[in-house]
């Protein structure tokens, strides 16, 4: 039995014929393209006609799937930015120390 679901970003689907799970990353209504990501990380764009030809069932994220590996990467980037800010603040303090030392020498 074929079900005709509209693609929804973030939703997981099971392609019954191919026995593959994937999630929708984005839907571009202007170009009628759906960007999907398979469990193995492969990303593919399919047109809306191909989408409607697939035998799909809604499903949940596979066991062990990280909600968003991209979010983890963003967290790491933020941590690095915080470290950079700390380094900059530390450098400014060093400059202040130099200024004080110069004043003492005079």
mmCIF file of C-alpha atoms in Angstrom:
data_model
loop_
_atom_site.group_PDB
_atom_site.id
_atom_site.type_symbol
_atom_site.label_atom_id
_atom_site.label_comp_id
_atom_site.label_asym_id
_atom_site.label_seq_id
_atom_site.Cartn_x
_atom_site.Cartn_y
_atom_site.Cartn_z
ATOM 1 C CA UNK A 1 0.000 0.000 0.000
ATOM 2 C CA UNK A 2 1.496 3.288 -1.058
ATOM 3 C CA UNK A 3 1.149 6.344 1.154
ATOM 4 C CA UNK A 4 1.646 9.800 -0.261
ATOM 5 C CA UNK A 5 3.332 11.981 2.373
ATOM 6 C CA UNK A 6 4.447 15.510 1.742
ATOM 7 C CA UNK A 7 8.147 15.927 2.590
ATOM 8 C CA UNK A 8 8.704 17.672 5.922
ATOM 9 C CA UNK A 9 12.130 18.896 7.028
ATOM 10 C CA UNK A 10 13.387 16.925 10.017
ATOM 11 C CA UNK A 11 10.963 14.028 9.481
ATOM 12 C CA UNK A 12 12.302 10.462 9.093
ATOM 13 C CA UNK A 13 10.872 8.148 6.418
ATOM 14 C CA UNK A 14 11.313 4.513 5.464
ATOM 15 C CA UNK A 15 11.505 3.731 1.746
ATOM 16 C CA UNK A 16 9.617 0.418 1.837
ATOM 17 C CA UNK A 17 10.853 -0.839 -1.556
ATOM 18 C CA UNK A 18 14.544 -0.063 -0.896
ATOM 19 C CA UNK A 19 14.354 -0.779 2.846
ATOM 20 C CA UNK A 20 16.267 2.440 3.559
ATOM 21 C CA UNK A 21 15.634 5.058 6.194
ATOM 22 C CA UNK A 22 16.353 8.718 5.637
ATOM 23 C CA UNK A 23 15.425 12.105 6.963
ATOM 24 C CA UNK A 24 14.437 15.196 5.039
ATOM 25 C CA UNK A 25 16.974 17.987 5.413
ATOM 26 C CA UNK A 26 15.203 20.619 3.344
ATOM 27 C CA UNK A 27 12.435 21.153 0.835
ATOM 28 C CA UNK A 28 12.934 23.746 -1.913
ATOM 29 C CA UNK A 29 9.481 24.470 -3.243
ATOM 30 C CA UNK A 30 10.777 26.780 -5.984
ATOM 31 C CA UNK A 31 13.019 24.163 -7.595
ATOM 32 C CA UNK A 32 10.808 21.275 -6.385
ATOM 33 C CA UNK A 33 13.796 19.483 -4.834
ATOM 34 C CA UNK A 34 13.920 17.534 -1.603
ATOM 35 C CA UNK A 35 17.305 17.119 0.095
ATOM 36 C CA UNK A 36 17.520 13.904 2.119
ATOM 37 C CA UNK A 37 20.157 12.275 4.313
ATOM 38 C CA UNK A 38 20.449 8.510 4.663
ATOM 39 C CA UNK A 39 21.463 6.779 7.887
ATOM 40 C CA UNK A 40 25.000 6.267 6.513
ATOM 41 C CA UNK A 41 25.370 10.051 6.065
ATOM 42 C CA UNK A 42 24.969 10.151 2.281
ATOM 43 C CA UNK A 43 23.033 13.189 1.103
ATOM 44 C CA UNK A 44 20.925 13.232 -2.044
ATOM 45 C CA UNK A 45 18.559 15.603 -3.799
ATOM 46 C CA UNK A 46 15.468 14.165 -5.422
ATOM 47 C CA UNK A 47 12.753 15.937 -7.351
ATOM 48 C CA UNK A 48 9.245 16.090 -5.999
ATOM 49 C CA UNK A 49 7.927 13.735 -8.706
ATOM 50 C CA UNK A 50 10.392 11.018 -7.655
ATOM 51 C CA UNK A 51 9.375 11.663 -4.038
ATOM 52 C CA UNK A 52 5.722 10.967 -4.819
ATOM 53 C CA UNK A 53 6.629 7.760 -6.698
ATOM 54 C CA UNK A 54 8.342 6.275 -3.625
ATOM 55 C CA UNK A 55 6.487 3.938 -1.255
ATOM 56 C CA UNK A 56 7.154 5.715 2.043
ATOM 57 C CA UNK A 57 6.205 5.290 5.649
ATOM 58 C CA UNK A 58 6.905 7.807 8.382
ATOM 59 C CA UNK A 59 9.302 6.484 10.988
ATOM 60 C CA UNK A 60 11.439 7.644 13.891
ATOM 61 C CA UNK A 61 15.171 8.292 13.975
ATOM 62 C CA UNK A 62 17.172 5.063 13.999
ATOM 63 C CA UNK A 63 18.509 3.831 17.320
ATOM 64 C CA UNK A 64 21.810 5.461 18.158
ATOM 65 C CA UNK A 65 21.277 8.304 15.706
ATOM 66 C CA UNK A 66 22.608 11.596 16.998
ATOM 67 C CA UNK A 67 19.876 14.227 16.795
ATOM 68 C CA UNK A 68 22.209 16.472 14.854
ATOM 69 C CA UNK A 69 25.868 15.948 14.273
ATOM 70 C CA UNK A 70 25.909 19.473 12.894
ATOM 71 C CA UNK A 71 24.788 20.807 16.276
ATOM 72 C CA UNK A 72 27.727 19.016 17.908
ATOM 73 C CA UNK A 73 30.083 20.602 15.377
ATOM 74 C CA UNK A 74 28.582 24.022 16.133
ATOM 75 C CA UNK A 75 29.114 23.455 19.865
ATOM 76 C CA UNK A 76 32.774 22.650 19.203
ATOM 77 C CA UNK A 77 33.116 25.823 17.127
ATOM 78 C CA UNK A 78 31.570 27.872 19.946
ATOM 79 C CA UNK A 79 34.012 26.321 22.431
ATOM 80 C CA UNK A 80 36.910 27.295 20.183
ATOM 81 C CA UNK A 81 35.535 30.847 19.909
ATOM 82 C CA UNK A 82 35.323 31.078 23.698
ATOM 83 C CA UNK A 83 38.949 29.933 23.969
ATOM 84 C CA UNK A 84 39.957 32.559 21.420
ATOM 85 C CA UNK A 85 38.120 35.233 23.428
ATOM 86 C CA UNK A 86 39.922 34.131 26.585
ATOM 87 C CA UNK A 87 43.271 34.308 24.828
ATOM 88 C CA UNK A 88 42.508 37.812 23.604
ATOM 89 C CA UNK A 89 41.503 38.937 27.087
ATOM 90 C CA UNK A 90 44.663 37.382 28.488
ATOM 91 C CA UNK A 91 46.773 39.215 25.905
ATOM 92 C CA UNK A 92 45.148 42.518 26.843
ATOM 93 C CA UNK A 93 45.997 41.928 30.505
ATOM 94 C CA UNK A 94 49.619 41.282 29.535
ATOM 95 C CA UNK A 95 49.691 44.622 27.714
ATOM 96 C CA UNK A 96 48.381 46.355 30.830
ATOM 97 C CA UNK A 97 51.127 44.732 32.894
ATOM 98 C CA UNK A 98 53.734 46.075 30.478
ATOM 99 C CA UNK A 99 52.312 49.568 30.740
ATOM 100 C CA UNK A 100 52.486 49.424 34.540
ATOM 101 C CA UNK A 101 56.084 48.153 34.407
ATOM 102 C CA UNK A 102 57.041 51.037 32.159
ATOM 103 C CA UNK A 103 55.462 53.519 34.552
ATOM 104 C CA UNK A 104 57.428 52.043 37.462
ATOM 105 C CA UNK A 105 60.714 52.359 35.526
ATOM 106 C CA UNK A 106 60.225 56.094 35.015
#
